[in-house]
Amino acid sequence: MEFQTKIGKSEPDKIFVHGYNLTEDLIGNITLADMAFLGAKHRKPTEKESKMLNALLVAICEHGFTPSSISTRLTYLGAPESVQSAVAAGLLGAGTVYLGAMEYVAEMLHHAFEKYGEGYPIEELASLIIQERKENNQQLPGFGHPIHKPEDPRTGKLFEIAEDLGFYGKNSKLLVEIHRQFCEQKGKTITLNAVGAIGAIMADMEIDYRVVKSFAVASRAVGLVAHIVEEIELGRKNSVGQEIFDYIEHHTDYKGKVETQKS
Amino acid sequence: MEFQTKIGKSEPDKIFVHGYNLTEDLIGNITLADMAFLGAKHRKPTEKESKMLNALLVAICEHGFTPSSISTRLTYLGAPESVQSAVAAGLLGAGTVYLGAMEYVAEMLHHAFEKYGEGYPIEELASLIIQERKENNQQLPGFGHPIHKPEDPRTGKLFEIAEDLGFYGKNSKLLVEIHRQFCEQKGKTITLNAVGAIGAIMADMEIDYRVVKSFAVASRAVGLVAHIVEEIELGRKNSVGQEIFDYIEHHTDYKGKVETQKS
Amino acid sequence: MEFQTKIGKSEPDKIFVHGYNLTEDLIGNITLADMAFLGAKHRKPTEKESKMLNALLVAICEHGFTPSSISTRLTYLGAPESVQSAVAAGLLGAGTVYLGAMEYVAEMLHHAFEKYGEGYPIEELASLIIQERKENNQQLPGFGHPIHKPEDPRTGKLFEIAEDLGFYGKNSKLLVEIHRQFCEQKGKTITLNAVGAIGAIMADMEIDYRVVKSFAVASRAVGLVAHIVEEIELGRKNSVGQEIFDYIEHHTDYKGKVETQKS
Amino acid sequence: MEFQTKIGKSEPDKIFVHGYNLTEDLIGNITLADMAFLGAKHRKPTEKESKMLNALLVAICEHGFTPSSISTRLTYLGAPESVQSAVAAGLLGAGTVYLGAMEYVAEMLHHAFEKYGEGYPIEELASLIIQERKENNQQLPGFGHPIHKPEDPRTGKLFEIAEDLGFYGKNSKLLVEIHRQFCEQKGKTITLNAVGAIGAIMADMEIDYRVVKSFAVASRAVGLVAHIVEEIELGRKNSVGQEIFDYIEHHTDYKGKVETQKS
């Protein structure tokens, strides 16, 4: 049995990663985010691709206090010896509810072009997708935001960069058109959120929709570093994890029975 | 109760991250790795710091088949619906054995200067550290490598970049001197490995030694993306996770008892 | 804000768990598995329920080398300081592929009775379910096994115990009838596996189908203890984790490019 | 390469687990907790051992709202599709701070008898241990409790059961004597907590101190089921995870800078 991989190979004085000599071609020449691109596309990104990808991952890296980052802090409180556990616990909360939409957008756009072909006029394609979703009782992903209304400030910025760098393609255009028609039908402006924009731009960068979520997860791992740092700097006693725990402990209302019920 | 943070704040049309306006100052201007720097230092890196940090994180991002990346693949095999679990499982294996040395090096160097002061001649300081470790029966971290002998190709490259960018400082010099004396005492060349070099350069970048490991964890999360992509591309049946599992299943030698032992 | 819970309450000299006095009613009176039952049903199990539940959880506790238990061993290899990480990594691989079926069976049976009512003759109900699944292109869960053919030895044993204890009810009967018709249609015996039987019996114990998978996860956590113990006893060098890693390391076939490709 | 294990072996019609025929000897005959004992000791527990072990694991199974169970709930909020992730995240917070003491107690007692031999009078042995710890500036594990003062109600109960069943042996006696002398020296009663008692009783059951923490982790996994169930029953909107998140979101005080700082 031989386990095959295209990822890497180590010799005593050389290391190859994704076909490149690590010390000659990669270290000092590419950014951390490009390593994920290399993994997904098996080639180094162009300068424009690298710029776009870093912009996208910077945009979703940090979200303040979320269930995910709070779990990181609480886990660090319980296991400060093991920062990898704190990061891992944070990632585990980044499931369908918080990171799903990015993948769903990329998937929706992928299947739209796969099913209806490239040549279809974008207005009709958008209309078909909306109709299909309605019929199947499926939500349109990428729309709505609890805070950023009526616009998500990141969305405009990311599409602007995408246009500058040549990544505002058919997928982004289709999502924007779906958004336009959807708002028209609803009679009000619903936010086209950053996660939606990122899903579309990644599709325009020809990143496989099945990989999109992994990029998001990697980005969140980077973002969680700041939360661990803040806990370290605050010190155990004053850490946010400790304060959250204290608050909950002192604001718990026990609703269960309390009589002894001998069996 | 108010939970305090310096990390971020969202308004309907603005997002502040580490004190910067996300869309004005960060997206499109900095790299993903810089977000971790921002978290650790509460300011954007200079261009040189960004270059150095990306070089360091690119260097430790990918290690081929390790216990950590194999766990990622096996977890993906069992829970393909949940890539965040696959990344998390891989990170959990990045404990003291695999990532510890980077932190230990940074910590050793930190305490050396803290205990003996800045002014000490580097040769004597190195000699004191070696002696202390010997007396306490503690290993010197950052030395040795199973494959890269007598030199780790990344070490020279990283120190070279550090010198170019102005980060080859007292910490790196002390580690190199400890290495020189250690090899002299052993009468043979022992590898100064990349993880050691990174610990020293991070110390010279004035990154808190307690945070060093979190950077490594974040970098590994990015590296694990490639392993998930390879599994997706190979397809479940031909995936490395499946092949490893099949191999183990067919090469298990049961050494336990087999008689029925009625209790 | 008060966070409400019925789970527990601590006073200086008393602890209430699920409404029971922990030291008076639970410690020494119930088994570990009963604690999960308490959580799910908010009452102590009867003696028969406790016996049944322990039988079910013992049946799925241990599966030898699986992707899940191998991840536990590899994680322990990388982070021996943190056994909770090793258990957690193992659980993360217990996703839809390995533990999903139990939930799917319970869910299928639940919805069958919910949709068609209790009074329906079991043969017709089974036939409707098979037909529905076929039409929706959905697999029937709980059938088939790579090793245990044509019968899973646990299935018969568990149904036998269920019958003895009074838990061989409508759900088990429906699953057995679905199995009978399905084999008839296929013209051959397909295994009704243990996971299927457990899903049905849990449904007959009136455990909510949405909770079934959590029971399985808890049981696997107990099972993973043995894998950590075996690694500890073998010692790092001879541990299975180390041997797997060594084997893979020496049987890796690098298929990537190796030329230096200056960018 | 053959990977050796004593844990299990599957044949088409038979399954051996730890040397026992699963369907003949284990299912229906032993409890879930006994599976962990089997893993640790390679034999079925006696009836007394099973009773003792279940009592110990029931005692530490559930702790109400802890950093660990809150992480479980927050993770479930973010990834409800993946209950194994919720359990795993909860376990990751069960690190040295919360579960360490049990292992430390068992380890302290183990080393006491290993170093000083069995024959030593218990009073002198206790005194030596206290002195050693003081000299090495090490805390005595197993003492103190934030709520249960001056006594932990579980401790007395567990020692009582241990005495009844024949497991109140030299380790328990030594811990109790250490406690007595320690309180005498302090001039006040300090709680001998449940975790300490469990560490000592497990040592008296001749469970390897290196395995003690794995038992605790497994027990917590069972306990976390109740937290997931409560979240399911409350429903997403009213779940404790959602309420905690909402509370934190509305009580965050951003202390960072907010001016745009063009780079």
PDB file of N, CA, C and O in Angstrom, chain C residues 232-252:
ATOM      1  N   ILE C 232      -1.352   4.159  26.314  1.00  0.00           N
ATOM      2  CA  ILE C 232      -0.540   4.393  27.516  1.00  0.00           C
ATOM      3  C   ILE C 232       0.255   3.140  27.867  1.00  0.00           C
ATOM      4  O   ILE C 232       1.451   3.193  28.144  1.00  0.00           O
ATOM      5  N   GLU C 233      -0.419   1.988  27.821  1.00  0.00           N
ATOM      6  CA  GLU C 233       0.242   0.741  28.213  1.00  0.00           C
ATOM      7  C   GLU C 233       1.322   0.322  27.223  1.00  0.00           C
ATOM      8  O   GLU C 233       2.347  -0.233  27.621  1.00  0.00           O
ATOM      9  N   LEU C 234       1.082   0.569  25.936  1.00  0.00           N
ATOM     10  CA  LEU C 234       2.096   0.199  24.940  1.00  0.00           C
ATOM     11  C   LEU C 234       3.309   1.117  25.048  1.00  0.00           C
ATOM     12  O   LEU C 234       4.424   0.718  24.715  1.00  0.00           O
ATOM     13  N   GLY C 235       3.086   2.323  25.512  1.00  0.00           N
ATOM     14  CA  GLY C 235       4.186   3.294  25.580  1.00  0.00           C
ATOM     15  C   GLY C 235       4.324   3.987  24.236  1.00  0.00           C
ATOM     16  O   GLY C 235       4.077   3.399  23.186  1.00  0.00           O
ATOM     17  N   ARG C 236       4.739   5.236  24.307  1.00  0.00           N
ATOM     18  CA  ARG C 236       4.817   6.063  23.112  1.00  0.00           C
ATOM     19  C   ARG C 236       5.445   5.359  21.895  1.00  0.00           C
ATOM     20  O   ARG C 236       4.855   5.305  20.836  1.00  0.00           O
ATOM     21  N   LYS C 237       6.633   4.810  22.081  1.00  0.00           N
ATOM     22  CA  LYS C 237       7.381   4.241  20.946  1.00  0.00           C
ATOM     23  C   LYS C 237       6.652   3.089  20.268  1.00  0.00           C
ATOM     24  O   LYS C 237       6.744   2.910  19.071  1.00  0.00           O
ATOM     25  N   ASN C 238       5.999   2.271  21.075  1.00  0.00           N
ATOM     26  CA  ASN C 238       5.315   1.102  20.522  1.00  0.00           C
ATOM     27  C   ASN C 238       3.818   1.308  20.375  1.00  0.00           C
ATOM     28  O   ASN C 238       3.084   0.363  20.133  1.00  0.00           O
ATOM     29  N   SER C 239       3.388   2.532  20.540  1.00  0.00           N
ATOM     30  CA  SER C 239       1.951   2.777  20.474  1.00  0.00           C
ATOM     31  C   SER C 239       1.452   2.567  19.062  1.00  0.00           C
ATOM     32  O   SER C 239       2.204   2.675  18.088  1.00  0.00           O
ATOM     33  N   VAL C 240       0.176   2.250  18.949  1.00  0.00           N
ATOM     34  CA  VAL C 240      -0.428   2.046  17.629  1.00  0.00           C
ATOM     35  C   VAL C 240      -0.401   3.358  16.848  1.00  0.00           C
ATOM     36  O   VAL C 240      -0.130   3.373  15.647  1.00  0.00           O
ATOM     37  N   GLY C 241      -0.641   4.463  17.523  1.00  0.00           N
ATOM     38  CA  GLY C 241      -0.578   5.769  16.857  1.00  0.00           C
ATOM     39  C   GLY C 241       0.776   5.984  16.198  1.00  0.00           C
ATOM     40  O   GLY C 241       0.866   6.378  15.041  1.00  0.00           O
ATOM     41  N   GLN C 242       1.829   5.699  16.938  1.00  0.00           N
ATOM     42  CA  GLN C 242       3.185   5.858  16.398  1.00  0.00           C
ATOM     43  C   GLN C 242       3.401   4.911  15.221  1.00  0.00           C
ATOM     44  O   GLN C 242       3.976   5.298  14.200  1.00  0.00           O
ATOM     45  N   GLU C 243       2.951   3.685  15.361  1.00  0.00           N
ATOM     46  CA  GLU C 243       3.162   2.705  14.284  1.00  0.00           C
ATOM     47  C   GLU C 243       2.394   3.079  13.025  1.00  0.00           C
ATOM     48  O   GLU C 243       2.884   2.894  11.914  1.00  0.00           O
ATOM     49  N   ILE C 244       1.187   3.578  13.206  1.00  0.00           N
ATOM     50  CA  ILE C 244       0.412   4.009  12.037  1.00  0.00           C
ATOM     51  C   ILE C 244       1.132   5.167  11.358  1.00  0.00           C
ATOM     52  O   ILE C 244       1.305   5.189  10.132  1.00  0.00           O
ATOM     53  N   PHE C 245       1.551   6.113  12.151  1.00  0.00           N
ATOM     54  CA  PHE C 245       2.248   7.267  11.599  1.00  0.00           C
ATOM     55  C   PHE C 245       3.527   6.839  10.877  1.00  0.00           C
ATOM     56  O   PHE C 245       3.789   7.261   9.742  1.00  0.00           O
ATOM     57  N   ASP C 246       4.309   5.966  11.505  1.00  0.00           N
ATOM     58  CA  ASP C 246       5.543   5.476  10.869  1.00  0.00           C
ATOM     59  C   ASP C 246       5.221   4.773   9.554  1.00  0.00           C
ATOM     60  O   ASP C 246       5.904   4.980   8.553  1.00  0.00           O
ATOM     61  N   TYR C 247       4.210   3.927   9.583  1.00  0.00           N
ATOM     62  CA  TYR C 247       3.880   3.183   8.371  1.00  0.00           C
ATOM     63  C   TYR C 247       3.519   4.144   7.239  1.00  0.00           C
ATOM     64  O   TYR C 247       4.009   4.013   6.111  1.00  0.00           O
ATOM     65  N   ILE C 248       2.674   5.104   7.549  1.00  0.00           N
ATOM     66  CA  ILE C 248       2.243   6.046   6.513  1.00  0.00           C
ATOM     67  C   ILE C 248       3.441   6.858   6.014  1.00  0.00           C
ATOM     68  O   ILE C 248       3.621   7.053   4.814  1.00  0.00           O
ATOM     69  N   GLU C 249       4.266   7.280   6.952  1.00  0.00           N
ATOM     70  CA  GLU C 249       5.435   8.076   6.579  1.00  0.00           C
ATOM     71  C   GLU C 249       6.329   7.324   5.595  1.00  0.00           C
ATOM     72  O   GLU C 249       6.894   7.916   4.671  1.00  0.00           O
ATOM     73  N   HIS C 250       6.451   6.030   5.797  1.00  0.00           N
ATOM     74  CA  HIS C 250       7.338   5.248   4.936  1.00  0.00           C
ATOM     75  C   HIS C 250       6.639   4.676   3.713  1.00  0.00           C
ATOM     76  O   HIS C 250       7.258   3.977   2.925  1.00  0.00           O
ATOM     77  N   HIS C 251       5.362   4.926   3.585  1.00  0.00           N
ATOM     78  CA  HIS C 251       4.638   4.407   2.425  1.00  0.00           C
ATOM     79  C   HIS C 251       3.871   5.523   1.743  1.00  0.00           C
ATOM     80  O   HIS C 251       2.729   5.357   1.332  1.00  0.00           O
ATOM     81  N   THR C 252       4.517   6.669   1.660  1.00  0.00           N
ATOM     82  CA  THR C 252       3.891   7.795   0.993  1.00  0.00           C
ATOM     83  C   THR C 252       4.514   7.949  -0.383  1.00  0.00           C
ATOM     84  O   THR C 252       5.727   7.910  -0.539  1.00  0.00           O
TER      85      THR C 252
END
